[in-house]
Amino acid sequence: MGVCADEGRLYAEFFGTSTGTELKAHEDAVMKVFYELARPRIIREAQVDVLAALSLTLLAYQRPQGDEPGESDESSELDAFYAVVGAVLEDAQQRLAFRAQAFVRGEIGGYRMSADDAAAAVQWIRSLDQGDPVDHWEYPPVQRLRWLVTHISGCVDTEVQRGLTDEALAACKQSIATHGARTVRDCMRGDSDAEQLAHLFVTCTITAADQAAEPDQTSLSDYN
């Protein structure tokens, strides 16, 4: 952005205008190089948080609403910049949506309880049943759902964000109702209240998942 603006001011100083065809061609060439360098990096990036941060940064540099290309000398200086920012932003948002879906499949839907997680879940649900909760414990897919929703918030179109959130929430609830409940029930096999506690696990954890589906800017730490 600074490069385009500086070039425009220098051109205007020497030639009395900042809208010359030579200047536009030069700025287009500069921004083309930038795009050719940026796009492969975006396509290779796999981390949701990195893509989300990039998308937020690019959104801050979009063309101001109501500012049309070529409308004024000042805006013309940045036409090439705004055009490339728009293209890079589109690439970043598409890649973010793709990686978010992969995260849902692998980290939420594909989660399998470790022995430690299963033991912690049983301890937690028994303490709830007895009315004396232990230190807060949360089903890992719920943690990952919250992490994902918080990171993608405001980074993509509202419709896309809602779709990704719904997909992640559905995968989380499916994990709770099938894998989570089955694992908890198996850990309490032989106990007379195993079925009741498994049902309590599902109810409490699904409630937590619904809450996690709402963006929370205080939850930007890693989900691990």
PDB file of C-alpha atoms in Angstrom:
ATOM      1  CA  MET A   1       0.000   0.000   0.000  1.00  0.00           C
ATOM      2  CA  GLY A   2       2.801   2.389   0.936  1.00  0.00           C
ATOM      3  CA  VAL A   3       4.744   1.538  -2.222  1.00  0.00           C
ATOM      4  CA  CYS A   4       1.776   2.348  -4.482  1.00  0.00           C
ATOM      5  CA  ALA A   5       1.005   5.581  -2.644  1.00  0.00           C
ATOM      6  CA  ASP A   6       4.661   6.684  -2.710  1.00  0.00           C
ATOM      7  CA  GLU A   7       4.963   5.936  -6.414  1.00  0.00           C
ATOM      8  CA  GLY A   8       1.820   7.960  -7.052  1.00  0.00           C
ATOM      9  CA  ARG A   9       3.105  10.964  -5.116  1.00  0.00           C
ATOM     10  CA  LEU A  10       6.490  10.883  -6.864  1.00  0.00           C
ATOM     11  CA  TYR A  11       4.838  10.618 -10.260  1.00  0.00           C
ATOM     12  CA  ALA A  12       2.534  13.535  -9.452  1.00  0.00           C
ATOM     13  CA  GLU A  13       5.486  15.625  -8.282  1.00  0.00           C
ATOM     14  CA  PHE A  14       7.321  15.226 -11.555  1.00  0.00           C
ATOM     15  CA  PHE A  15       4.450  15.069 -14.036  1.00  0.00           C
ATOM     16  CA  GLY A  16       1.651  16.968 -12.308  1.00  0.00           C
ATOM     17  CA  THR A  17      -0.741  14.008 -12.191  1.00  0.00           C
ATOM     18  CA  SER A  18      -0.871  10.655 -10.421  1.00  0.00           C
ATOM     19  CA  THR A  19      -2.989   8.906 -13.044  1.00  0.00           C
ATOM     20  CA  GLY A  20      -0.512   8.431 -15.899  1.00  0.00           C
ATOM     21  CA  THR A  21      -0.647   5.216 -17.909  1.00  0.00           C
ATOM     22  CA  GLU A  22       3.058   4.608 -17.282  1.00  0.00           C
ATOM     23  CA  LEU A  23       2.514   4.827 -13.528  1.00  0.00           C
ATOM     24  CA  LYS A  24      -0.450   2.482 -13.667  1.00  0.00           C
ATOM     25  CA  ALA A  25       1.546  -0.043 -15.686  1.00  0.00           C
ATOM     26  CA  HIS A  26       4.409   0.155 -13.181  1.00  0.00           C
ATOM     27  CA  GLU A  27       2.123  -0.303 -10.159  1.00  0.00           C
ATOM     28  CA  ASP A  28       0.324  -3.186 -11.872  1.00  0.00           C
ATOM     29  CA  ALA A  29       3.676  -4.870 -12.469  1.00  0.00           C
ATOM     30  CA  VAL A  30       4.770  -4.388  -8.840  1.00  0.00           C
ATOM     31  CA  MET A  31       1.535  -5.808  -7.463  1.00  0.00           C
ATOM     32  CA  LYS A  32       1.619  -8.700  -9.934  1.00  0.00           C
ATOM     33  CA  VAL A  33       4.999  -9.732  -8.517  1.00  0.00           C
ATOM     34  CA  PHE A  34       3.563  -9.520  -5.015  1.00  0.00           C
ATOM     35  CA  TYR A  35       0.596 -11.704  -5.975  1.00  0.00           C
ATOM     36  CA  GLU A  36       2.803 -14.283  -7.687  1.00  0.00           C
ATOM     37  CA  LEU A  37       4.878 -14.547  -4.516  1.00  0.00           C
ATOM     38  CA  ALA A  38       1.943 -14.591  -2.100  1.00  0.00           C
ATOM     39  CA  ARG A  39      -0.423 -17.032  -3.792  1.00  0.00           C
ATOM     40  CA  PRO A  40       1.786 -20.169  -3.663  1.00  0.00           C
ATOM     41  CA  ARG A  41       2.485 -19.546   0.019  1.00  0.00           C
ATOM     42  CA  ILE A  42      -1.235 -19.308   0.749  1.00  0.00           C
ATOM     43  CA  ILE A  43      -1.999 -22.476  -1.205  1.00  0.00           C
ATOM     44  CA  ARG A  44       0.664 -24.386   0.754  1.00  0.00           C
ATOM     45  CA  GLU A  45      -0.373 -23.051   4.166  1.00  0.00           C
ATOM     46  CA  ALA A  46      -2.140 -25.683   6.290  1.00  0.00           C
ATOM     47  CA  GLN A  47      -2.613 -23.928   9.635  1.00  0.00           C
ATOM     48  CA  VAL A  48      -6.086 -22.559  10.272  1.00  0.00           C
ATOM     49  CA  ASP A  49      -4.854 -19.889  12.700  1.00  0.00           C
ATOM     50  CA  VAL A  50      -2.263 -18.577  10.218  1.00  0.00           C
ATOM     51  CA  LEU A  51      -4.823 -18.361   7.398  1.00  0.00           C
ATOM     52  CA  ALA A  52      -7.324 -16.710   9.724  1.00  0.00           C
ATOM     53  CA  ALA A  53      -4.802 -14.067  10.823  1.00  0.00           C
ATOM     54  CA  LEU A  54      -3.855 -13.403   7.194  1.00  0.00           C
ATOM     55  CA  SER A  55      -7.504 -13.020   6.191  1.00  0.00           C
ATOM     56  CA  LEU A  56      -8.142 -10.535   9.011  1.00  0.00           C
ATOM     57  CA  THR A  57      -5.092  -8.507   7.994  1.00  0.00           C
ATOM     58  CA  LEU A  58      -6.147  -8.390   4.347  1.00  0.00           C
ATOM     59  CA  LEU A  59      -9.694  -7.411   5.294  1.00  0.00           C
ATOM     60  CA  ALA A  60      -8.240  -4.360   7.032  1.00  0.00           C
ATOM     61  CA  TYR A  61      -6.617  -3.284   3.730  1.00  0.00           C
ATOM     62  CA  GLN A  62      -9.605  -3.738   1.441  1.00  0.00           C
ATOM     63  CA  ARG A  63     -10.773  -0.846  -0.715  1.00  0.00           C
ATOM     64  CA  PRO A  64     -12.930   1.426   1.487  1.00  0.00           C
ATOM     65  CA  GLN A  65     -16.646   1.016   0.941  1.00  0.00           C
ATOM     66  CA  GLY A  66     -17.931   3.533  -1.584  1.00  0.00           C
ATOM     67  CA  ASP A  67     -14.476   4.144  -3.100  1.00  0.00           C
ATOM     68  CA  GLU A  68     -14.722   3.164  -6.752  1.00  0.00           C
ATOM     69  CA  PRO A  69     -11.689   2.442  -8.987  1.00  0.00           C
ATOM     70  CA  GLY A  70     -10.462   5.576 -10.747  1.00  0.00           C
ATOM     71  CA  GLU A  71     -12.878   7.818  -8.871  1.00  0.00           C
ATOM     72  CA  SER A  72     -10.140  10.248  -7.765  1.00  0.00           C
ATOM     73  CA  ASP A  73      -6.408  10.788  -8.179  1.00  0.00           C
ATOM     74  CA  GLU A  74      -5.844   9.588  -4.609  1.00  0.00           C
ATOM     75  CA  SER A  75      -7.798   6.359  -5.056  1.00  0.00           C
ATOM     76  CA  SER A  76      -6.266   5.741  -8.494  1.00  0.00           C
ATOM     77  CA  GLU A  77      -2.833   5.567  -6.866  1.00  0.00           C
ATOM     78  CA  LEU A  78      -4.011   2.484  -4.993  1.00  0.00           C
ATOM     79  CA  ASP A  79      -6.154   0.752  -7.627  1.00  0.00           C
ATOM     80  CA  ALA A  80      -3.505  -1.901  -8.295  1.00  0.00           C
ATOM     81  CA  PHE A  81      -2.988  -2.429  -4.580  1.00  0.00           C
ATOM     82  CA  TYR A  82      -6.684  -2.863  -3.852  1.00  0.00           C
ATOM     83  CA  ALA A  83      -7.149  -5.223  -6.797  1.00  0.00           C
ATOM     84  CA  VAL A  84      -4.370  -7.536  -5.609  1.00  0.00           C
ATOM     85  CA  VAL A  85      -5.488  -7.363  -1.982  1.00  0.00           C
ATOM     86  CA  GLY A  86      -8.922  -8.498  -3.126  1.00  0.00           C
ATOM     87  CA  ALA A  87      -7.449 -11.411  -5.095  1.00  0.00           C
ATOM     88  CA  VAL A  88      -5.117 -12.501  -2.269  1.00  0.00           C
ATOM     89  CA  LEU A  89      -7.951 -12.199   0.252  1.00  0.00           C
ATOM     90  CA  GLU A  90     -10.163 -14.429  -1.869  1.00  0.00           C
ATOM     91  CA  ASP A  91      -7.391 -17.046  -2.079  1.00  0.00           C
ATOM     92  CA  ALA A  92      -6.772 -16.869   1.681  1.00  0.00           C
ATOM     93  CA  GLN A  93     -10.452 -17.176   2.564  1.00  0.00           C
ATOM     94  CA  GLN A  94     -10.956 -20.121   0.223  1.00  0.00           C
ATOM     95  CA  ARG A  95      -7.911 -21.866   1.657  1.00  0.00           C
ATOM     96  CA  LEU A  96      -9.093 -21.091   5.188  1.00  0.00           C
ATOM     97  CA  ALA A  97     -12.505 -22.633   4.510  1.00  0.00           C
ATOM     98  CA  PHE A  98     -10.881 -25.725   3.009  1.00  0.00           C
ATOM     99  CA  ARG A  99      -8.483 -26.188   5.929  1.00  0.00           C
ATOM    100  CA  ALA A 100     -11.265 -25.544   8.434  1.00  0.00           C
ATOM    101  CA  GLN A 101     -13.265 -28.387   6.885  1.00  0.00           C
ATOM    102  CA  ALA A 102     -10.209 -30.645   7.079  1.00  0.00           C
ATOM    103  CA  PHE A 103      -9.826 -29.664  10.747  1.00  0.00           C
ATOM    104  CA  VAL A 104     -13.464 -30.586  11.387  1.00  0.00           C
ATOM    105  CA  ARG A 105     -13.016 -33.999   9.796  1.00  0.00           C
ATOM    106  CA  GLY A 106      -9.706 -34.839  11.413  1.00  0.00           C
ATOM    107  CA  GLU A 107      -9.599 -33.071  14.770  1.00  0.00           C
ATOM    108  CA  ILE A 108     -13.283 -33.078  15.722  1.00  0.00           C
ATOM    109  CA  GLY A 109     -15.028 -35.860  13.832  1.00  0.00           C
ATOM    110  CA  GLY A 110     -11.928 -38.063  13.837  1.00  0.00           C
ATOM    111  CA  TYR A 111     -11.151 -37.699  17.537  1.00  0.00           C
ATOM    112  CA  ARG A 112     -10.654 -40.905  19.529  1.00  0.00           C
ATOM    113  CA  MET A 113     -10.467 -40.907  23.328  1.00  0.00           C
ATOM    114  CA  SER A 114      -7.191 -41.818  24.961  1.00  0.00           C
ATOM    115  CA  ALA A 115      -7.210 -43.827  28.186  1.00  0.00           C
ATOM    116  CA  ASP A 116      -6.381 -40.651  30.129  1.00  0.00           C
ATOM    117  CA  ASP A 117      -9.228 -38.708  28.513  1.00  0.00           C
ATOM    118  CA  ALA A 118     -11.666 -41.528  29.202  1.00  0.00           C
ATOM    119  CA  ALA A 119     -10.635 -41.700  32.874  1.00  0.00           C
ATOM    120  CA  ALA A 120     -10.969 -37.918  33.193  1.00  0.00           C
ATOM    121  CA  ALA A 121     -14.409 -38.039  31.582  1.00  0.00           C
ATOM    122  CA  VAL A 122     -15.635 -40.711  33.988  1.00  0.00           C
ATOM    123  CA  GLN A 123     -14.279 -38.800  36.985  1.00  0.00           C
ATOM    124  CA  TRP A 124     -15.905 -35.597  35.758  1.00  0.00           C
ATOM    125  CA  ILE A 125     -19.311 -37.126  35.060  1.00  0.00           C
ATOM    126  CA  ARG A 126     -19.382 -38.960  38.397  1.00  0.00           C
ATOM    127  CA  SER A 127     -18.572 -35.715  40.221  1.00  0.00           C
ATOM    128  CA  LEU A 128     -21.410 -33.968  38.396  1.00  0.00           C
ATOM    129  CA  ASP A 129     -23.800 -36.750  39.292  1.00  0.00           C
ATOM    130  CA  GLN A 130     -22.801 -36.457  42.948  1.00  0.00           C
ATOM    131  CA  GLY A 131     -23.211 -32.674  42.921  1.00  0.00           C
ATOM    132  CA  ASP A 132     -19.550 -32.083  43.714  1.00  0.00           C
ATOM    133  CA  PRO A 133     -17.832 -31.200  40.414  1.00  0.00           C
ATOM    134  CA  VAL A 134     -14.068 -31.648  40.146  1.00  0.00           C
ATOM    135  CA  ASP A 135     -11.897 -29.142  38.327  1.00  0.00           C
ATOM    136  CA  HIS A 136     -13.479 -28.264  35.006  1.00  0.00           C
ATOM    137  CA  TRP A 137     -13.007 -30.885  32.311  1.00  0.00           C
ATOM    138  CA  GLU A 138     -14.141 -30.589  28.715  1.00  0.00           C
ATOM    139  CA  TYR A 139     -14.496 -33.127  25.957  1.00  0.00           C
ATOM    140  CA  PRO A 140     -11.582 -32.404  23.551  1.00  0.00           C
ATOM    141  CA  PRO A 141     -13.787 -32.052  20.416  1.00  0.00           C
ATOM    142  CA  VAL A 142     -15.709 -29.317  22.266  1.00  0.00           C
ATOM    143  CA  GLN A 143     -12.424 -27.518  22.974  1.00  0.00           C
ATOM    144  CA  ARG A 144     -11.467 -27.831  19.315  1.00  0.00           C
ATOM    145  CA  LEU A 145     -14.880 -26.612  18.180  1.00  0.00           C
ATOM    146  CA  ARG A 146     -14.514 -23.490  20.333  1.00  0.00           C
ATOM    147  CA  TRP A 147     -10.975 -22.916  19.067  1.00  0.00           C
ATOM    148  CA  LEU A 148     -12.064 -23.185  15.431  1.00  0.00           C
ATOM    149  CA  VAL A 149     -15.149 -20.987  15.776  1.00  0.00           C
ATOM    150  CA  THR A 150     -13.143 -18.293  17.573  1.00  0.00           C
ATOM    151  CA  HIS A 151     -10.419 -18.267  14.933  1.00  0.00           C
ATOM    152  CA  ILE A 152     -12.674 -18.101  11.865  1.00  0.00           C
ATOM    153  CA  SER A 153     -14.943 -15.450  13.375  1.00  0.00           C
ATOM    154  CA  GLY A 154     -14.944 -12.382  11.127  1.00  0.00           C
ATOM    155  CA  CYS A 155     -12.434 -13.908   8.695  1.00  0.00           C
ATOM    156  CA  VAL A 156     -14.879 -15.123   6.054  1.00  0.00           C
ATOM    157  CA  ASP A 157     -18.331 -14.165   4.788  1.00  0.00           C
ATOM    158  CA  THR A 158     -21.115 -14.555   7.336  1.00  0.00           C
ATOM    159  CA  GLU A 159     -22.752 -17.337   5.330  1.00  0.00           C
ATOM    160  CA  VAL A 160     -19.496 -19.269   5.000  1.00  0.00           C
ATOM    161  CA  GLN A 161     -18.739 -18.812   8.695  1.00  0.00           C
ATOM    162  CA  ARG A 162     -22.174 -20.075   9.660  1.00  0.00           C
ATOM    163  CA  GLY A 163     -21.794 -23.091   7.386  1.00  0.00           C
ATOM    164  CA  LEU A 164     -18.386 -24.008   8.820  1.00  0.00           C
ATOM    165  CA  THR A 165     -19.658 -23.552  12.368  1.00  0.00           C
ATOM    166  CA  ASP A 166     -22.704 -25.741  11.718  1.00  0.00           C
ATOM    167  CA  GLU A 167     -20.507 -28.419  10.146  1.00  0.00           C
ATOM    168  CA  ALA A 168     -18.123 -28.370  13.108  1.00  0.00           C
ATOM    169  CA  LEU A 169     -20.962 -28.440  15.643  1.00  0.00           C
ATOM    170  CA  ALA A 170     -22.634 -31.375  13.891  1.00  0.00           C
ATOM    171  CA  ALA A 171     -19.351 -33.332  13.857  1.00  0.00           C
ATOM    172  CA  CYS A 172     -18.812 -32.572  17.538  1.00  0.00           C
ATOM    173  CA  LYS A 173     -22.291 -33.719  18.531  1.00  0.00           C
ATOM    174  CA  GLN A 174     -21.913 -36.872  16.471  1.00  0.00           C
ATOM    175  CA  SER A 175     -18.644 -37.624  18.286  1.00  0.00           C
ATOM    176  CA  ILE A 176     -20.287 -37.015  21.658  1.00  0.00           C
ATOM    177  CA  ALA A 177     -23.335 -39.175  20.977  1.00  0.00           C
ATOM    178  CA  THR A 178     -21.449 -42.108  19.498  1.00  0.00           C
ATOM    179  CA  HIS A 179     -17.763 -42.378  20.336  1.00  0.00           C
ATOM    180  CA  GLY A 180     -17.783 -40.346  23.557  1.00  0.00           C
ATOM    181  CA  ALA A 181     -20.836 -41.944  25.098  1.00  0.00           C
ATOM    182  CA  ARG A 182     -19.753 -45.448  24.094  1.00  0.00           C
ATOM    183  CA  THR A 183     -16.280 -44.986  25.564  1.00  0.00           C
ATOM    184  CA  VAL A 184     -17.631 -43.612  28.840  1.00  0.00           C
ATOM    185  CA  ARG A 185     -20.139 -46.472  29.049  1.00  0.00           C
ATOM    186  CA  ASP A 186     -17.425 -49.053  28.381  1.00  0.00           C
ATOM    187  CA  CYS A 187     -15.243 -47.563  31.128  1.00  0.00           C
ATOM    188  CA  MET A 188     -18.080 -48.069  33.615  1.00  0.00           C
ATOM    189  CA  ARG A 189     -19.077 -51.518  32.385  1.00  0.00           C
ATOM    190  CA  GLY A 190     -20.609 -53.509  35.189  1.00  0.00           C
ATOM    191  CA  ASP A 191     -21.702 -50.428  37.156  1.00  0.00           C
ATOM    192  CA  SER A 192     -25.437 -50.262  37.733  1.00  0.00           C
ATOM    193  CA  ASP A 193     -25.557 -46.555  36.841  1.00  0.00           C
ATOM    194  CA  ALA A 194     -23.405 -46.776  33.710  1.00  0.00           C
ATOM    195  CA  GLU A 195     -26.265 -46.051  31.307  1.00  0.00           C
ATOM    196  CA  GLN A 196     -27.538 -43.156  33.383  1.00  0.00           C
ATOM    197  CA  LEU A 197     -24.090 -41.567  33.612  1.00  0.00           C
ATOM    198  CA  ALA A 198     -23.466 -42.024  29.894  1.00  0.00           C
ATOM    199  CA  HIS A 199     -26.717 -40.184  29.227  1.00  0.00           C
ATOM    200  CA  LEU A 200     -25.652 -37.411  31.609  1.00  0.00           C
ATOM    201  CA  PHE A 201     -22.320 -37.188  29.774  1.00  0.00           C
ATOM    202  CA  VAL A 202     -24.100 -36.708  26.447  1.00  0.00           C
ATOM    203  CA  THR A 203     -26.508 -34.093  27.817  1.00  0.00           C
ATOM    204  CA  CYS A 204     -23.847 -31.987  29.545  1.00  0.00           C
ATOM    205  CA  THR A 205     -21.331 -32.228  26.719  1.00  0.00           C
ATOM    206  CA  ILE A 206     -23.809 -31.346  23.976  1.00  0.00           C
ATOM    207  CA  THR A 207     -24.838 -28.290  26.005  1.00  0.00           C
ATOM    208  CA  ALA A 208     -21.161 -27.301  26.167  1.00  0.00           C
ATOM    209  CA  ALA A 209     -20.840 -27.828  22.398  1.00  0.00           C
ATOM    210  CA  ASP A 210     -23.776 -25.502  21.709  1.00  0.00           C
ATOM    211  CA  GLN A 211     -22.097 -22.843  23.840  1.00  0.00           C
ATOM    212  CA  ALA A 212     -18.748 -23.413  22.119  1.00  0.00           C
ATOM    213  CA  ALA A 213     -20.346 -22.715  18.743  1.00  0.00           C
ATOM    214  CA  GLU A 214     -20.615 -19.048  19.721  1.00  0.00           C
ATOM    215  CA  PRO A 215     -17.422 -17.040  19.038  1.00  0.00           C
ATOM    216  CA  ASP A 216     -15.425 -16.203  22.162  1.00  0.00           C
ATOM    217  CA  GLN A 217     -12.451 -13.910  21.606  1.00  0.00           C
ATOM    218  CA  THR A 218     -10.927 -15.009  24.915  1.00  0.00           C
ATOM    219  CA  SER A 219     -10.334 -18.545  23.566  1.00  0.00           C
ATOM    220  CA  LEU A 220      -7.603 -17.922  20.997  1.00  0.00           C
ATOM    221  CA  SER A 221      -5.056 -20.187  22.683  1.00  0.00           C
ATOM    222  CA  ASP A 222      -4.095 -23.500  21.168  1.00  0.00           C
ATOM    223  CA  TYR A 223      -6.673 -26.236  21.688  1.00  0.00           C
ATOM    224  CA  ASN A 224      -4.101 -28.817  22.779  1.00  0.00           C
TER     225      ASN A 224
END
